[in-house]
């Protein structure tokens, strides 16, 4: 819990904070770090509904009073830490079919080839590609992110909303060799609440290699064009634990 005063005891004047497993939880949690109790701390995360009330989720960084911090400093042990709250950050976009690119909207990265003004679905293939990641000294790494998927053709959510990886990308997504990374996904949601994937293990064959890229590839057709929203993307060292379809709400 966070409060405005170290002596606050009224839960109604506190907010719950999610401490995802890994470096942040290891650093902050009171069971292992009782000296943190009542300390002043700055946390980087997403303000969302948590335990039924406004809270802080997907925490990626914790800085205690007296510690040096920089806005450019990524989460501990993180190669990539992008919220997409206001920009793509270090990610780049590309379109290989149609002209329906990823955009920043509603504080996330969003893509759809549905034209709301005409009510038409359109064929598209749009990419959101990470910067190069150097895993040359790593044996384990994972990716985790929040997402919304709606209106995609039933049973083809992972075909039309792919998480891909490559280590031979230069400047053209069409000429690179991409491998799909499986992830648990909640299909065709009925609302716009974000879901979290849980830690997705990056395939072992990419450990020990450099120039590794992660990509989000969106595909649609003239008969069905879904919407994909992504935020809070973190790639970090450590073991992946598989995905989850537990909602954020």
mmCIF file of N, CA and C in Angstrom, residues 50-117:
data_model
loop_
_atom_site.group_PDB
_atom_site.id
_atom_site.type_symbol
_atom_site.label_atom_id
_atom_site.label_comp_id
_atom_site.label_asym_id
_atom_site.label_seq_id
_atom_site.Cartn_x
_atom_site.Cartn_y
_atom_site.Cartn_z
ATOM 1 N N UNK A 50 -7.549 -1.768 -9.288
ATOM 2 C CA UNK A 50 -6.839 -2.890 -8.675
ATOM 3 C C UNK A 50 -7.508 -3.198 -7.343
ATOM 4 N N UNK A 51 -7.900 -4.441 -7.126
ATOM 5 C CA UNK A 51 -8.675 -4.819 -5.941
ATOM 6 C C UNK A 51 -9.943 -3.963 -5.809
ATOM 7 N N UNK A 52 -10.521 -3.612 -6.953
ATOM 8 C CA UNK A 52 -11.780 -2.884 -6.946
ATOM 9 C C UNK A 52 -11.680 -1.389 -6.728
ATOM 10 N N UNK A 53 -10.480 -0.867 -6.583
ATOM 11 C CA UNK A 53 -10.291 0.573 -6.349
ATOM 12 C C UNK A 53 -9.149 1.076 -7.226
ATOM 13 N N UNK A 54 -8.997 2.393 -7.377
ATOM 14 C CA UNK A 54 -7.851 2.907 -8.131
ATOM 15 C C UNK A 54 -6.543 2.461 -7.489
ATOM 16 N N UNK A 55 -5.635 1.918 -8.297
ATOM 17 C CA UNK A 55 -4.364 1.421 -7.773
ATOM 18 C C UNK A 55 -3.256 1.608 -8.782
ATOM 19 N N UNK A 56 -2.102 1.035 -8.490
ATOM 20 C CA UNK A 56 -0.940 1.120 -9.372
ATOM 21 C C UNK A 56 -0.564 -0.289 -9.794
ATOM 22 N N UNK A 57 -0.589 -0.543 -11.106
ATOM 23 C CA UNK A 57 -0.293 -1.877 -11.625
ATOM 24 C C UNK A 57 0.903 -1.836 -12.559
ATOM 25 N N UNK A 58 1.366 -3.037 -12.919
ATOM 26 C CA UNK A 58 2.477 -3.191 -13.869
ATOM 27 C C UNK A 58 3.665 -2.323 -13.483
ATOM 28 N N UNK A 59 4.037 -2.367 -12.213
ATOM 29 C CA UNK A 59 5.148 -1.542 -11.721
ATOM 30 C C UNK A 59 6.463 -2.022 -12.324
ATOM 31 N N UNK A 60 7.212 -1.101 -12.903
ATOM 32 C CA UNK A 60 8.458 -1.450 -13.578
ATOM 33 C C UNK A 60 9.694 -0.870 -12.918
ATOM 34 N N UNK A 61 9.498 0.069 -11.965
ATOM 35 C CA UNK A 61 10.662 0.692 -11.346
ATOM 36 C C UNK A 61 10.318 1.211 -9.966
ATOM 37 N N UNK A 62 11.246 1.074 -9.042
ATOM 38 C CA UNK A 62 11.085 1.598 -7.684
ATOM 39 C C UNK A 62 12.361 2.331 -7.294
ATOM 40 N N UNK A 63 12.208 3.570 -6.848
ATOM 41 C CA UNK A 63 13.354 4.376 -6.430
ATOM 42 C C UNK A 63 13.067 4.926 -5.047
ATOM 43 N N UNK A 64 13.860 4.506 -4.060
ATOM 44 C CA UNK A 64 13.686 4.984 -2.696
ATOM 45 C C UNK A 64 14.361 6.336 -2.515
ATOM 46 N N UNK A 65 13.890 7.072 -1.514
ATOM 47 C CA UNK A 65 14.449 8.387 -1.210
ATOM 48 C C UNK A 65 15.963 8.266 -1.007
ATOM 49 N N UNK A 66 16.699 9.141 -1.670
ATOM 50 C CA UNK A 66 18.149 9.127 -1.546
ATOM 51 C C UNK A 66 18.843 8.387 -2.666
ATOM 52 N N UNK A 67 18.080 7.561 -3.423
ATOM 53 C CA UNK A 67 18.661 6.856 -4.557
ATOM 54 C C UNK A 67 18.667 7.757 -5.787
ATOM 55 N N UNK A 68 19.689 7.610 -6.613
ATOM 56 C CA UNK A 68 19.755 8.385 -7.844
ATOM 57 C C UNK A 68 18.809 7.793 -8.871
ATOM 58 N N UNK A 69 18.115 8.676 -9.594
ATOM 59 C CA UNK A 69 17.174 8.215 -10.608
ATOM 60 C C UNK A 69 17.298 9.078 -11.851
ATOM 61 N N UNK A 70 16.897 8.514 -12.962
ATOM 62 C CA UNK A 70 16.851 9.246 -14.222
ATOM 63 C C UNK A 70 15.624 8.803 -14.977
ATOM 64 N N UNK A 71 14.956 9.742 -15.647
ATOM 65 C CA UNK A 71 13.778 9.393 -16.442
ATOM 66 C C UNK A 71 14.121 8.421 -17.560
ATOM 67 N N UNK A 72 15.403 8.402 -17.938
ATOM 68 C CA UNK A 72 15.814 7.520 -19.027
ATOM 69 C C UNK A 72 16.261 6.152 -18.542
ATOM 70 N N UNK A 73 16.287 5.954 -17.221
ATOM 71 C CA UNK A 73 16.747 4.682 -16.677
ATOM 72 C C UNK A 73 15.650 3.631 -16.777
ATOM 73 N N UNK A 74 15.861 2.506 -17.442
ATOM 74 C CA UNK A 74 14.825 1.482 -17.567
ATOM 75 C C UNK A 74 14.655 0.702 -16.272
ATOM 76 N N UNK A 75 13.645 -0.132 -16.231
ATOM 77 C CA UNK A 75 13.424 -0.983 -15.066
ATOM 78 C C UNK A 75 14.645 -1.862 -14.828
ATOM 79 N N UNK A 76 14.846 -2.218 -13.565
ATOM 80 C CA UNK A 76 15.975 -3.056 -13.222
ATOM 81 C C UNK A 76 15.945 -4.351 -14.029
ATOM 82 N N UNK A 77 17.103 -4.689 -14.619
ATOM 83 C CA UNK A 77 17.241 -5.908 -15.412
ATOM 84 C C UNK A 77 16.409 -5.896 -16.698
ATOM 85 N N UNK A 78 15.861 -4.746 -17.091
ATOM 86 C CA UNK A 78 15.021 -4.689 -18.283
ATOM 87 C C UNK A 78 15.805 -4.185 -19.482
ATOM 88 N N UNK A 79 15.702 -4.914 -20.587
ATOM 89 C CA UNK A 79 16.281 -4.458 -21.844
ATOM 90 C C UNK A 79 15.348 -3.461 -22.514
ATOM 91 N N UNK A 80 14.057 -3.700 -22.372
ATOM 92 C CA UNK A 80 13.040 -2.815 -22.937
ATOM 93 C C UNK A 80 11.987 -2.548 -21.877
ATOM 94 N N UNK A 81 11.560 -1.300 -21.791
ATOM 95 C CA UNK A 81 10.506 -0.923 -20.850
ATOM 96 C C UNK A 81 9.738 0.235 -21.472
ATOM 97 N N UNK A 82 8.714 -0.079 -22.253
ATOM 98 C CA UNK A 82 7.949 0.940 -22.958
ATOM 99 C C UNK A 82 6.477 0.874 -22.548
ATOM 100 N N UNK A 83 5.944 1.981 -22.079
ATOM 101 C CA UNK A 83 4.527 2.035 -21.702
ATOM 102 C C UNK A 83 3.631 2.358 -22.885
ATOM 103 N N UNK A 84 4.168 3.063 -23.899
ATOM 104 C CA UNK A 84 3.400 3.581 -25.032
ATOM 105 C C UNK A 84 2.337 4.577 -24.584
ATOM 106 N N UNK A 85 2.569 5.198 -23.436
ATOM 107 C CA UNK A 85 1.594 6.154 -22.913
ATOM 108 C C UNK A 85 1.484 7.388 -23.797
ATOM 109 N N UNK A 86 2.607 7.821 -24.385
ATOM 110 C CA UNK A 86 2.571 9.034 -25.200
ATOM 111 C C UNK A 86 3.381 8.922 -26.490
ATOM 112 N N UNK A 87 4.160 7.846 -26.656
ATOM 113 C CA UNK A 87 4.956 7.660 -27.864
ATOM 114 C C UNK A 87 5.347 6.196 -27.998
ATOM 115 N N UNK A 88 5.942 5.861 -29.160
ATOM 116 C CA UNK A 88 6.432 4.506 -29.377
ATOM 117 C C UNK A 88 7.794 4.289 -28.730
ATOM 118 N N UNK A 89 8.395 5.358 -28.210
ATOM 119 C CA UNK A 89 9.700 5.220 -27.589
ATOM 120 C C UNK A 89 10.730 4.710 -28.578
ATOM 121 N N UNK A 90 11.346 3.581 -28.254
ATOM 122 C CA UNK A 90 12.400 3.010 -29.102
ATOM 123 C C UNK A 90 11.856 2.058 -30.175
ATOM 124 N N UNK A 91 10.550 1.843 -30.210
ATOM 125 C CA UNK A 91 9.946 0.963 -31.211
ATOM 126 C C UNK A 91 9.737 1.708 -32.529
ATOM 127 N N UNK A 92 9.692 0.948 -33.626
ATOM 128 C CA UNK A 92 9.404 1.508 -34.936
ATOM 129 C C UNK A 92 8.207 0.792 -35.551
ATOM 130 N N UNK A 93 7.579 1.430 -36.529
ATOM 131 C CA UNK A 93 6.406 0.848 -37.175
ATOM 132 C C UNK A 93 6.667 0.620 -38.660
ATOM 133 N N UNK A 94 5.905 -0.301 -39.245
ATOM 134 C CA UNK A 94 6.003 -0.580 -40.682
ATOM 135 C C UNK A 94 4.679 -1.144 -41.157
ATOM 136 N N UNK A 95 4.355 -0.907 -42.420
ATOM 137 C CA UNK A 95 3.160 -1.479 -43.031
ATOM 138 C C UNK A 95 3.580 -2.202 -44.302
ATOM 139 N N UNK A 96 3.162 -3.446 -44.440
ATOM 140 C CA UNK A 96 3.484 -4.207 -45.648
ATOM 141 C C UNK A 96 2.247 -4.440 -46.513
ATOM 142 N N UNK A 97 1.061 -4.268 -45.939
ATOM 143 C CA UNK A 97 -0.194 -4.324 -46.691
ATOM 144 C C UNK A 97 -1.077 -3.198 -46.174
ATOM 145 N N UNK A 98 -1.628 -2.400 -47.081
ATOM 146 C CA UNK A 98 -2.523 -1.324 -46.690
ATOM 147 C C UNK A 98 -1.800 -0.191 -45.991
ATOM 148 N N UNK A 99 -2.575 0.750 -45.509
ATOM 149 C CA UNK A 99 -2.022 1.903 -44.805
ATOM 150 C C UNK A 99 -2.798 2.138 -43.514
ATOM 151 N N UNK A 100 -2.697 1.160 -42.634
ATOM 152 C CA UNK A 100 -3.366 1.237 -41.335
ATOM 153 C C UNK A 100 -2.313 0.971 -40.262
ATOM 154 N N UNK A 101 -1.542 1.984 -39.947
ATOM 155 C CA UNK A 101 -0.392 1.799 -39.057
ATOM 156 C C UNK A 101 -0.769 1.740 -37.587
ATOM 157 N N UNK A 102 0.176 1.277 -36.792
ATOM 158 C CA UNK A 102 0.066 1.410 -35.348
ATOM 159 C C UNK A 102 0.085 2.899 -35.011
ATOM 160 N N UNK A 103 -0.728 3.292 -34.027
ATOM 161 C CA UNK A 103 -0.765 4.682 -33.568
ATOM 162 C C UNK A 103 -0.761 4.692 -32.042
ATOM 163 N N UNK A 104 -0.472 5.835 -31.473
ATOM 164 C CA UNK A 104 -0.600 6.012 -30.028
ATOM 165 C C UNK A 104 -1.970 6.620 -29.762
ATOM 166 N N UNK A 105 -2.793 5.910 -29.016
ATOM 167 C CA UNK A 105 -4.158 6.355 -28.741
ATOM 168 C C UNK A 105 -4.593 5.764 -27.407
ATOM 169 N N UNK A 106 -5.318 6.525 -26.619
ATOM 170 C CA UNK A 106 -5.775 6.056 -25.311
ATOM 171 C C UNK A 106 -4.616 5.537 -24.465
ATOM 172 N N UNK A 107 -3.465 6.212 -24.550
ATOM 173 C CA UNK A 107 -2.272 5.885 -23.750
ATOM 174 C C UNK A 107 -1.771 4.465 -23.995
ATOM 175 N N UNK A 108 -1.845 4.026 -25.245
ATOM 176 C CA UNK A 108 -1.330 2.707 -25.605
ATOM 177 C C UNK A 108 -1.008 2.701 -27.099
ATOM 178 N N UNK A 109 -0.354 1.645 -27.559
ATOM 179 C CA UNK A 109 -0.155 1.426 -28.989
ATOM 180 C C UNK A 109 -1.384 0.696 -29.518
ATOM 181 N N UNK A 110 -1.962 1.215 -30.571
ATOM 182 C CA UNK A 110 -3.234 0.677 -31.076
ATOM 183 C C UNK A 110 -3.175 0.527 -32.587
ATOM 184 N N UNK A 111 -3.806 -0.530 -33.093
ATOM 185 C CA UNK A 111 -3.899 -0.715 -34.541
ATOM 186 C C UNK A 111 -5.244 -1.342 -34.889
ATOM 187 N N UNK A 112 -5.843 -0.852 -35.962
ATOM 188 C CA UNK A 112 -7.059 -1.442 -36.508
ATOM 189 C C UNK A 112 -7.182 -1.027 -37.961
ATOM 190 N N UNK A 113 -7.738 -1.904 -38.785
ATOM 191 C CA UNK A 113 -7.991 -1.591 -40.191
ATOM 192 C C UNK A 113 -9.487 -1.470 -40.439
ATOM 193 N N UNK A 114 -10.234 -1.263 -39.365
ATOM 194 C CA UNK A 114 -11.673 -1.025 -39.496
ATOM 195 C C UNK A 114 -11.904 0.475 -39.630
ATOM 196 N N UNK A 115 -12.622 0.870 -40.658
ATOM 197 C CA UNK A 115 -12.935 2.280 -40.896
ATOM 198 C C UNK A 115 -14.294 2.577 -40.279
ATOM 199 N N UNK A 116 -14.289 3.259 -39.149
ATOM 200 C CA UNK A 116 -15.539 3.504 -38.439
ATOM 201 C C UNK A 116 -16.467 4.449 -39.199
ATOM 202 N N UNK A 117 -15.906 5.322 -40.034
ATOM 203 C CA UNK A 117 -16.748 6.273 -40.764
ATOM 204 C C UNK A 117 -17.548 5.592 -41.880
#
